[in-house]
Structure formats: C-alpha cells, structure tokens
Amino acid sequence: MRFDTRLVHSGQRSTPGSGDIVPPVHIATTYDRFAQDPPRLFYSRGENPTREALEECLAALEDSPYCAVFSSGQAAATAALSLLSPGQRLVSSHDIYGGTYALFESLARYGIRVDYVDSTDPAELRQALVADTAMVWVETPSNPLLELTDLAEAAELARERGAVLVVDNTFASPALQRPLDLGADVSLYSTTKFIAGHADVLGGALVCRDADLHRRFVEHRTVTGGVPGGLDCYMVHRGVKTLSLRVARQTATAQALADALCASTAVCEVKYPGLRAHPQHHLVGAQMSGPGSMVSFRYLGDPEKLMARTELFACAVSLGGVRSLIECPALMTHRPVPRATRIAAGITDDLIRLSVGIEDPADLIEDLQCALEGDR
Ligand SMILES: *Cc1c(COP(=O)(O)O)cnc(C)c1O
C-alpha cells in the first residue's frame, strides 16, 4: 500500500461479523479476564484496542513496526526524555516549540544538561556533540523561524556519537517528511496539529523502529499514565485519513500567501521554506516533499493590531488545523522563553506566525492583505 492508501486503511480493524467499515471505539477501562482466550487486555492504562488501531496506522505511515501514542505531544516528549540518565547531556536545536523549551528547563533538576545549538549548521552541531551527549533533539521545520536542519547529516553525527536522534516532526507531518527514513531514531508528533487536523483533540506519538526503545516508551507511558482515551484516539484516527488532502491544499495556499507577503511593503522579512531566498530552500526537495503550511514574517506595524484586524485568521496558538490561525510568538507561544534568549535566537517582537488552513486561498489572501494595510 502507498502512503495515501495507508492513511485510509491502516489500523481499520472492525469487530468480526459486524461489517463495520469504521473501527469501534473502546471506552471500557477494564476487561473481563474469562471472556478472553487467551487473556491479553488487562487495564486500559496499559491496553486499549482503539489506541492500538491508531498506533498501527501512525506506524505504517513511517514504514515502521512501532508507535506509541500519548495524551498530548508533551506527554510523548516526556516519554522520549525518560531515556536520559543523570550526568548525560541533551543537545537541541535552539529554535524549538516553547513548551519543549519549558520541559528541557525542568531537566536540570535531574542532573541532565541541555545545550542549544544552531542545528542548521552541521559544523556547530558536530562541535556540540561532546562525549556525554546521549540525545540529539531536532525540530525541522523549526518553530517559529521555519529553519531546516539536514536530517541525514544530523543522523550521521548522532550515530557517530552513539546518541539517540529525536526529530520533532510535528510541523512537517509524515505527509511531507519521514525522519526515520533519513536515519533518525524517533519521530515525535503532537498529533493535536496536522495529524488530527481539526483543532478538537490533543494527542502525541513516538514512532520508532527499535523494539527496545518502543518498549521503554510504552513502559514509561503505562507507569506515568499519559495515555489518551479511546474516544480521543478515534478522533485522531478519523482526522488522519484526510492528512494528504489537507496538507496539499494548505501548502499550496501557504506558498501563495508567502509570495503575497514578499510583495507587501508592510512586511520586512518572510520566512517560508518554499521561497527561493530561504537559506535552506535546497533541503525542501532533498528531505521534504513540500515546504508545508507554516509561514512567519516580520511586520512593520503593531502586531497586536494586525492580529485584531484579521477576520478569517483567528488569533490563537496551535497549528495544523483546517482553520487558519495567526499569532505573535513573543506574546503567545514563546512567552515562556526569556526575552534575551528569544531575541538572540531571532524570535523578535515583530515576528508573526501563520498556520494556513483549507479555506479558499483568495479569501485568505484578501483577509491578510486588508489587515496588513490597516496601519497606514
Ligand atoms: C504543539 C507542539 C508540541 C506539544 O504538543 P501538545 O499536543 O500541545 O502537547 C510539541 N512540538 C511542537 C512542534 C508543537 O507544535
């Protein structure tokens, strides 16, 4: 089966004899031991058939045998970080999701050091991978600057060092980028975003090809309890079926919006991997099948007023849904990052981030253009 067919068919097991073409939602928390032969399902924190169906689908999307899903992207990240022991070091891209940064800050308490590097520069990454580095964490495209890291190169460097490479693939989604094929050990998702796609369910996932890593993620999930319920898993599984269609439409519109922004005199810099001027534009063809639907730019007027003026772009955090969103990282998603760190990383106060939805492209362009001109 090819990717788009897997989206619709993988993990779609129905109850025998029912003829359902959609898998049932299992919401029981516990299972009758004597009704099973042999007993396999024990307690829903450990086993749940609806959850397993979703895991089968997300694993298939990366040609991988294993996936563990979680109650949120943050729960998935916490399970990935549980691989680290006191005295070890984590090397991370400097431009990452604000919540991931907050999570990394909590690691000092466990004796784990975190160093931030510009992972778009392989020389800087190589230099940072000193002896006690046990994990490399890369987000590409990054949030909110949309920088790209060469994943094959990062995988090579991590392998030489014996470190686990975790790639937060939330922004690209498996429709555009498959980190495990490029040599990463773990693909991390906030399924809340593109995978579920409708801004109505939280979830996370860790996809890997190593049985031992998978076992450790599942054990961590079972003991700490970051499991998604059956209904949530069903909603993510329902949403993912249209992933390719949504992402194709969102990407085409994002490209058109990026071009319109480049032509606007109210904007001084547009960050979008689909633009020829983007510093890592060459990586789009090499490791992604499209530049995606997140666009950032620097606005010359007042960000608060701009966000209040858009009518179709709701002023809200999160991304990847069918409805378009606008936000200002310095005021919203990246507020927890200290201002000096933020500015040094390029997340300036005038930066605006768009998550492009599936509305009519002409309506979105009109809405944004009107809002941009509002200050003059
Ligand atoms: C949203 C997000 C997360 C966290 O996921 P939640 O589902 O909100 O817990 C992690 N990484 C990236 C890139 C995200 O966009």
Coordinates of C-alpha atoms and ligand atoms in Angstrom, one line a residue:
M1 CA 0.0 0.0 0.0
R2 CA 1.2 3.5 -0.8
F3 CA 1.0 6.4 1.7
D4 CA -2.4 7.8 0.9
T5 CA -4.0 4.4 0.9
R6 CA -2.4 3.6 4.3
L7 CA -3.9 6.9 5.7
V8 CA -7.4 5.4 5.0
H9 CA -6.8 1.7 5.5
S10 CA -4.2 1.1 8.2
G11 CA -5.4 0.0 11.6
Q12 CA -9.1 -0.1 10.4
R13 CA -9.9 -3.3 12.2
S14 CA -13.7 -3.9 12.7
T15 CA -15.4 -6.2 15.1
P16 CA -15.7 -9.6 13.5
G17 CA -19.1 -10.3 12.0
S18 CA -20.2 -6.7 12.3
G19 CA -19.4 -5.4 8.8
D20 CA -18.4 -2.0 10.3
I21 CA -16.1 -0.2 7.9
V22 CA -15.0 2.0 10.8
P23 CA -13.4 0.5 13.9
P24 CA -15.4 0.6 17.1
V25 CA -14.5 3.0 19.9
H26 CA -13.5 1.0 23.0
I27 CA -14.1 3.1 26.2
A28 CA -14.0 0.3 28.8
T29 CA -11.4 0.9 31.5
T30 CA -11.1 -2.8 32.3
Y31 CA -11.6 -6.2 30.7
D32 CA -13.2 -9.4 31.8
R33 CA -10.3 -11.9 32.0
F34 CA -12.5 -15.0 31.4
A35 CA -14.1 -13.5 28.3
Q36 CA -10.7 -13.5 26.5
D37 CA -8.9 -16.5 25.2
P38 CA -6.0 -16.0 25.8
P39 CA -6.3 -13.0 28.1
R40 CA -4.5 -10.1 26.6
L41 CA -6.4 -6.9 27.7
F42 CA -5.9 -6.1 31.3
Y43 CA -6.5 -2.5 32.1
S44 CA -6.9 0.5 29.7
R45 CA -3.9 2.4 31.0
G46 CA -1.9 -0.5 29.6
E47 CA -4.0 -1.8 26.7
N48 CA -6.8 -0.4 24.6
P49 CA -7.9 -1.7 21.1
T50 CA -8.9 1.8 19.8
R51 CA -5.5 3.1 20.8
E52 CA -3.7 0.1 19.2
A53 CA -5.6 0.7 15.9
L54 CA -4.3 4.3 15.8
E55 CA -0.8 3.2 16.6
E56 CA -0.9 0.7 13.8
C57 CA -1.9 3.4 11.4
L58 CA 0.7 6.0 12.5
A59 CA 3.5 3.3 12.5
A60 CA 2.5 2.4 8.9
L61 CA 2.8 6.0 7.8
E62 CA 6.6 5.8 8.5
D63 CA 7.1 2.2 7.4
S64 CA 7.8 1.4 10.9
P65 CA 6.8 -1.5 13.2
Y66 CA 6.2 0.6 16.3
C67 CA 4.3 3.6 17.5
A68 CA 3.2 4.6 21.0
V69 CA 0.5 7.3 21.3
F70 CA 0.1 9.7 24.2
S71 CA -2.4 12.1 25.8
S72 CA -0.5 15.0 24.3
G73 CA 2.7 15.9 22.4
Q74 CA 4.2 17.0 25.8
A75 CA 3.5 13.5 27.2
A76 CA 5.2 12.0 24.2
A77 CA 8.2 14.3 24.7
T78 CA 8.4 13.4 28.4
A79 CA 8.5 9.7 27.5
A80 CA 11.3 10.3 24.9
L81 CA 13.3 12.3 27.6
S82 CA 12.9 9.4 30.0
L83 CA 15.7 7.6 28.0
L84 CA 18.2 10.1 29.6
S85 CA 20.0 9.4 32.9
P86 CA 21.6 11.8 35.4
G87 CA 25.0 13.1 34.1
Q88 CA 24.0 12.8 30.5
R89 CA 23.6 15.6 28.0
L90 CA 21.0 16.6 25.5
V91 CA 21.9 18.7 22.5
S92 CA 18.9 20.5 21.0
S93 CA 18.1 22.9 18.1
H94 CA 17.8 26.4 19.6
D95 CA 14.6 27.2 17.7
I96 CA 12.0 24.8 19.2
Y97 CA 8.5 24.7 20.4
G98 CA 8.1 26.9 23.6
G99 CA 6.6 24.0 25.6
T100 CA 9.6 21.8 24.7
Y101 CA 11.9 24.5 26.0
A102 CA 10.0 24.6 29.3
L103 CA 10.2 20.8 29.5
F104 CA 14.0 20.9 28.9
E105 CA 14.4 23.6 31.6
S106 CA 13.0 21.0 34.1
L107 CA 15.7 18.5 33.3
A108 CA 18.5 20.3 35.3
R109 CA 16.7 19.1 38.4
Y110 CA 17.5 15.5 37.3
G111 CA 21.2 16.3 36.6
I112 CA 20.7 16.4 32.8
R113 CA 22.4 19.2 30.9
V114 CA 20.8 20.8 27.9
D115 CA 22.9 22.6 25.3
Y116 CA 21.2 24.6 22.5
V117 CA 22.8 24.8 19.0
D118 CA 22.0 26.2 15.6
S119 CA 21.4 22.8 14.2
T120 CA 21.0 24.2 10.6
D121 CA 24.9 24.5 10.8
P122 CA 26.3 20.9 10.7
A123 CA 29.7 22.2 11.9
E124 CA 28.2 23.7 15.0
L125 CA 26.2 20.5 15.7
R126 CA 29.3 18.4 15.3
Q127 CA 31.2 20.6 17.8
A128 CA 28.4 20.4 20.3
L129 CA 28.3 16.6 20.4
V130 CA 30.9 16.0 23.1
A131 CA 31.4 12.7 24.9
D132 CA 28.4 12.6 27.4
T133 CA 25.8 13.5 24.7
A134 CA 23.1 10.8 24.9
M135 CA 20.4 12.5 22.8
V136 CA 20.1 15.0 20.0
W137 CA 16.8 16.8 19.6
V138 CA 16.0 18.4 16.3
E139 CA 12.9 20.3 15.2
T140 CA 12.6 20.9 11.4
P141 CA 11.0 23.0 10.1
S142 CA 11.6 24.8 13.4
N143 CA 9.1 26.8 15.4
P144 CA 8.6 29.7 14.7
L145 CA 11.5 30.6 12.4
L146 CA 10.9 27.7 9.9
E147 CA 14.6 26.9 9.7
L148 CA 15.5 23.5 8.3
T149 CA 18.1 21.0 9.6
D150 CA 19.7 18.5 7.3
L151 CA 18.3 15.3 8.9
A152 CA 20.6 12.8 7.1
E153 CA 23.6 14.8 8.3
A154 CA 22.3 15.1 11.9
A155 CA 21.6 11.3 12.0
E156 CA 25.1 10.6 10.9
L157 CA 26.6 12.9 13.6
A158 CA 24.3 11.4 16.3
R159 CA 25.2 7.8 15.2
E160 CA 29.0 8.6 15.4
R161 CA 28.4 9.8 18.9
G162 CA 26.1 6.9 19.9
A163 CA 23.3 9.4 20.7
V164 CA 19.6 8.9 20.0
L165 CA 18.3 11.3 17.4
V166 CA 14.7 12.5 18.2
V167 CA 13.1 14.6 15.5
D168 CA 10.0 16.6 16.3
N169 CA 8.2 16.2 13.0
T170 CA 5.0 18.0 14.1
F171 CA 5.4 20.9 11.6
A172 CA 6.1 18.7 8.5
S173 CA 3.8 15.7 9.4
P174 CA 4.6 12.4 7.8
A175 CA 2.8 13.6 4.7
L176 CA 5.9 15.8 3.9
Q177 CA 8.8 14.3 5.8
R178 CA 9.7 10.8 7.2
P179 CA 12.6 11.3 9.7
L180 CA 13.1 7.5 10.3
D181 CA 13.9 7.0 6.5
L182 CA 16.6 9.7 6.9
G183 CA 18.2 7.9 9.8
A184 CA 16.5 9.4 12.9
D185 CA 15.8 7.0 15.8
V186 CA 12.5 8.6 16.9
S187 CA 9.8 10.7 15.2
L188 CA 7.9 12.7 17.7
Y189 CA 4.4 14.2 16.9
S190 CA 2.0 16.4 18.6
T191 CA -0.9 14.7 16.8
T192 CA -3.0 17.7 18.1
K193 CA -1.8 19.5 15.0
F194 CA -1.7 18.3 11.4
I195 CA -2.4 14.6 12.1
A196 CA -5.7 15.1 13.8
G197 CA -6.1 18.3 11.9
H198 CA -9.4 19.8 13.2
A199 CA -8.3 21.6 16.5
D200 CA -10.6 19.4 18.5
V201 CA -8.4 16.7 20.2
L202 CA -5.0 16.6 22.0
G203 CA -2.5 13.8 21.4
G204 CA 1.1 12.8 20.9
A205 CA 3.0 10.0 19.3
L206 CA 6.5 8.4 19.2
V207 CA 7.3 6.3 16.2
C208 CA 10.4 4.2 16.1
R209 CA 11.9 1.1 14.5
D210 CA 13.8 -0.3 17.5
A211 CA 11.8 -2.7 19.7
D212 CA 13.7 -1.8 22.9
L213 CA 13.1 1.9 22.5
H214 CA 9.4 1.2 21.9
R215 CA 9.2 -1.0 25.0
R216 CA 10.7 1.8 27.1
F217 CA 8.3 4.4 25.8
V218 CA 5.3 2.1 26.5
E219 CA 6.5 1.2 30.0
H220 CA 7.0 4.9 30.8
R221 CA 3.5 5.7 29.5
T222 CA 1.9 2.9 31.5
V223 CA 3.6 3.9 34.8
T224 CA 3.2 7.7 34.4
G225 CA -0.3 7.5 32.9
G226 CA -0.1 9.8 29.9
V227 CA -2.5 7.7 27.9
P228 CA -5.1 9.0 25.5
G229 CA -8.7 7.7 26.0
G230 CA -10.5 5.6 23.3
L231 CA -12.6 8.5 22.0
D232 CA -9.6 10.8 21.6
C233 CA -7.7 8.0 19.7
Y234 CA -10.7 7.5 17.5
M235 CA -10.8 11.2 16.7
V236 CA -7.1 11.4 15.8
H237 CA -7.6 8.2 13.6
R238 CA -10.6 9.8 11.9
G239 CA -8.7 13.0 11.3
V240 CA -5.5 11.5 9.8
K241 CA -7.4 10.0 6.9
T242 CA -7.5 13.4 5.1
L243 CA -3.9 14.3 6.0
S244 CA -2.6 14.3 2.5
L245 CA -5.5 16.2 1.0
R246 CA -5.4 18.9 3.7
V247 CA -1.6 19.3 3.6
A248 CA -1.5 19.6 -0.2
R249 CA -4.2 22.3 -0.1
Q250 CA -2.6 24.1 2.9
T251 CA 0.9 24.0 1.3
A252 CA -0.4 25.5 -2.0
T253 CA -2.1 28.3 -0.2
A254 CA 0.8 29.0 2.1
Q255 CA 3.1 29.4 -0.9
A256 CA 0.6 31.9 -2.4
L257 CA 0.4 33.8 0.9
A258 CA 4.2 33.8 1.2
D259 CA 4.5 35.3 -2.2
A260 CA 1.9 38.0 -1.4
L261 CA 3.7 38.8 1.9
C262 CA 7.0 39.2 -0.1
A263 CA 5.3 41.8 -2.3
S264 CA 3.8 43.7 0.7
T265 CA 5.5 47.0 1.8
A266 CA 4.2 46.4 5.4
V267 CA 6.4 43.3 5.8
C268 CA 10.2 43.3 6.1
E269 CA 11.1 39.6 6.1
V270 CA 9.2 36.4 5.1
K271 CA 10.3 33.1 6.5
Y272 CA 9.0 30.2 4.4
P273 CA 11.0 27.2 3.2
G274 CA 9.2 27.4 -0.2
L275 CA 10.8 30.7 -1.0
R276 CA 14.0 30.6 -3.2
A277 CA 15.6 33.1 -0.8
H278 CA 15.2 30.8 2.2
P279 CA 18.7 29.8 3.4
Q280 CA 17.8 26.0 3.5
H281 CA 15.5 26.0 0.5
H282 CA 17.6 23.2 -1.1
L283 CA 16.6 20.8 1.7
V284 CA 12.9 21.0 0.7
G285 CA 13.5 18.8 -2.3
A286 CA 16.1 16.7 -0.5
Q287 CA 14.2 15.7 2.6
M288 CA 10.6 17.1 2.3
S289 CA 8.0 16.6 -0.4
G290 CA 6.8 20.2 0.1
P291 CA 7.5 23.3 2.2
G292 CA 4.5 23.0 4.4
S293 CA 1.9 25.5 5.5
M294 CA 3.5 27.5 8.3
V295 CA 4.6 31.0 7.3
S296 CA 6.4 33.5 9.6
F297 CA 7.1 37.2 8.8
R298 CA 8.2 40.4 10.4
Y299 CA 5.6 43.1 10.4
L300 CA 6.4 46.7 10.3
G301 CA 3.3 47.8 12.2
D302 CA 1.8 46.9 15.5
P303 CA 1.4 43.0 15.8
E304 CA -1.5 43.3 18.3
K305 CA -3.5 45.5 15.9
L306 CA -2.7 43.3 12.9
M307 CA -3.9 40.2 14.8
A308 CA -7.1 42.0 15.8
R309 CA -7.8 43.1 12.2
T310 CA -7.7 39.7 10.5
E311 CA -11.2 38.2 10.3
L312 CA -10.5 34.7 8.9
F313 CA -7.3 34.1 10.7
A314 CA -8.2 33.6 14.3
C315 CA -5.7 35.0 16.8
A316 CA -4.8 31.7 18.6
V317 CA -1.9 29.4 19.4
S318 CA -1.6 25.9 17.9
L319 CA -1.5 25.0 14.3
G320 CA -2.1 22.5 11.6
G321 CA -5.9 22.6 11.7
V322 CA -8.4 23.2 8.9
R323 CA -8.9 26.7 10.1
S324 CA -6.3 29.4 9.7
L325 CA -4.6 31.0 12.7
I326 CA -2.4 34.0 13.4
E327 CA -0.1 34.5 16.4
C328 CA 2.8 36.6 17.7
P329 CA 5.4 34.2 19.2
A330 CA 6.9 36.8 21.5
L331 CA 3.5 37.5 23.1
M332 CA 2.0 34.0 22.8
T333 CA 3.7 30.7 22.1
H334 CA 7.2 31.7 23.1
R335 CA 6.4 33.9 26.0
P336 CA 8.0 31.4 28.5
V337 CA 11.4 31.8 26.7
P338 CA 13.4 34.6 28.4
R339 CA 13.4 37.7 26.2
A340 CA 17.2 37.8 25.7
T341 CA 17.3 34.1 24.7
R342 CA 14.4 34.7 22.3
I343 CA 15.9 37.8 20.6
A344 CA 19.3 36.1 20.3
A345 CA 17.5 33.2 18.5
G346 CA 15.8 35.6 16.1
I347 CA 12.3 35.5 17.7
T348 CA 11.9 39.2 17.6
D349 CA 8.8 41.1 19.0
D350 CA 7.6 41.9 15.4
L351 CA 7.5 38.3 14.3
I352 CA 4.1 36.9 13.2
R353 CA 3.4 33.3 12.6
L354 CA 0.6 32.0 10.4
S355 CA -0.9 28.5 10.3
V356 CA -2.6 28.2 7.0
G357 CA -5.9 26.3 6.8
I358 CA -8.0 24.9 4.0
E359 CA -10.3 28.0 3.4
D360 CA -10.5 29.4 -0.2
P361 CA -7.0 30.8 -0.9
A362 CA -8.3 34.0 -2.4
D363 CA -10.3 34.8 0.8
L364 CA -7.2 34.2 3.0
I365 CA -5.0 36.4 0.8
E366 CA -7.6 39.2 0.8
D367 CA -8.1 39.0 4.6
L368 CA -4.4 39.2 5.3
Q369 CA -3.7 42.0 2.8
C370 CA -6.5 44.1 4.2
A371 CA -5.2 43.6 7.8
L372 CA -1.6 44.4 6.7
E373 CA -2.7 47.7 5.1
G374 CA -4.8 48.7 8.2
D375 CA -2.0 50.7 9.9
R376 CA -1.5 53.2 7.0
Ligands
LIG1 C1 2.2 21.6 19.9 C2 3.5 21.2 19.8 C3 4.1 20.3 20.7 C4 3.4 19.9 22.0 O1 2.2 19.2 21.7 P1 0.9 19.2 22.6 O2 0.0 18.3 21.9 O3 0.4 20.6 22.7 O4 1.2 18.7 24.0 C5 5.4 19.9 20.6 N1 6.1 20.2 19.5 C6 5.6 21.0 18.5 C7 6.5 21.4 17.3 C8 4.3 21.5 18.6 O5 3.8 22.4 17.7

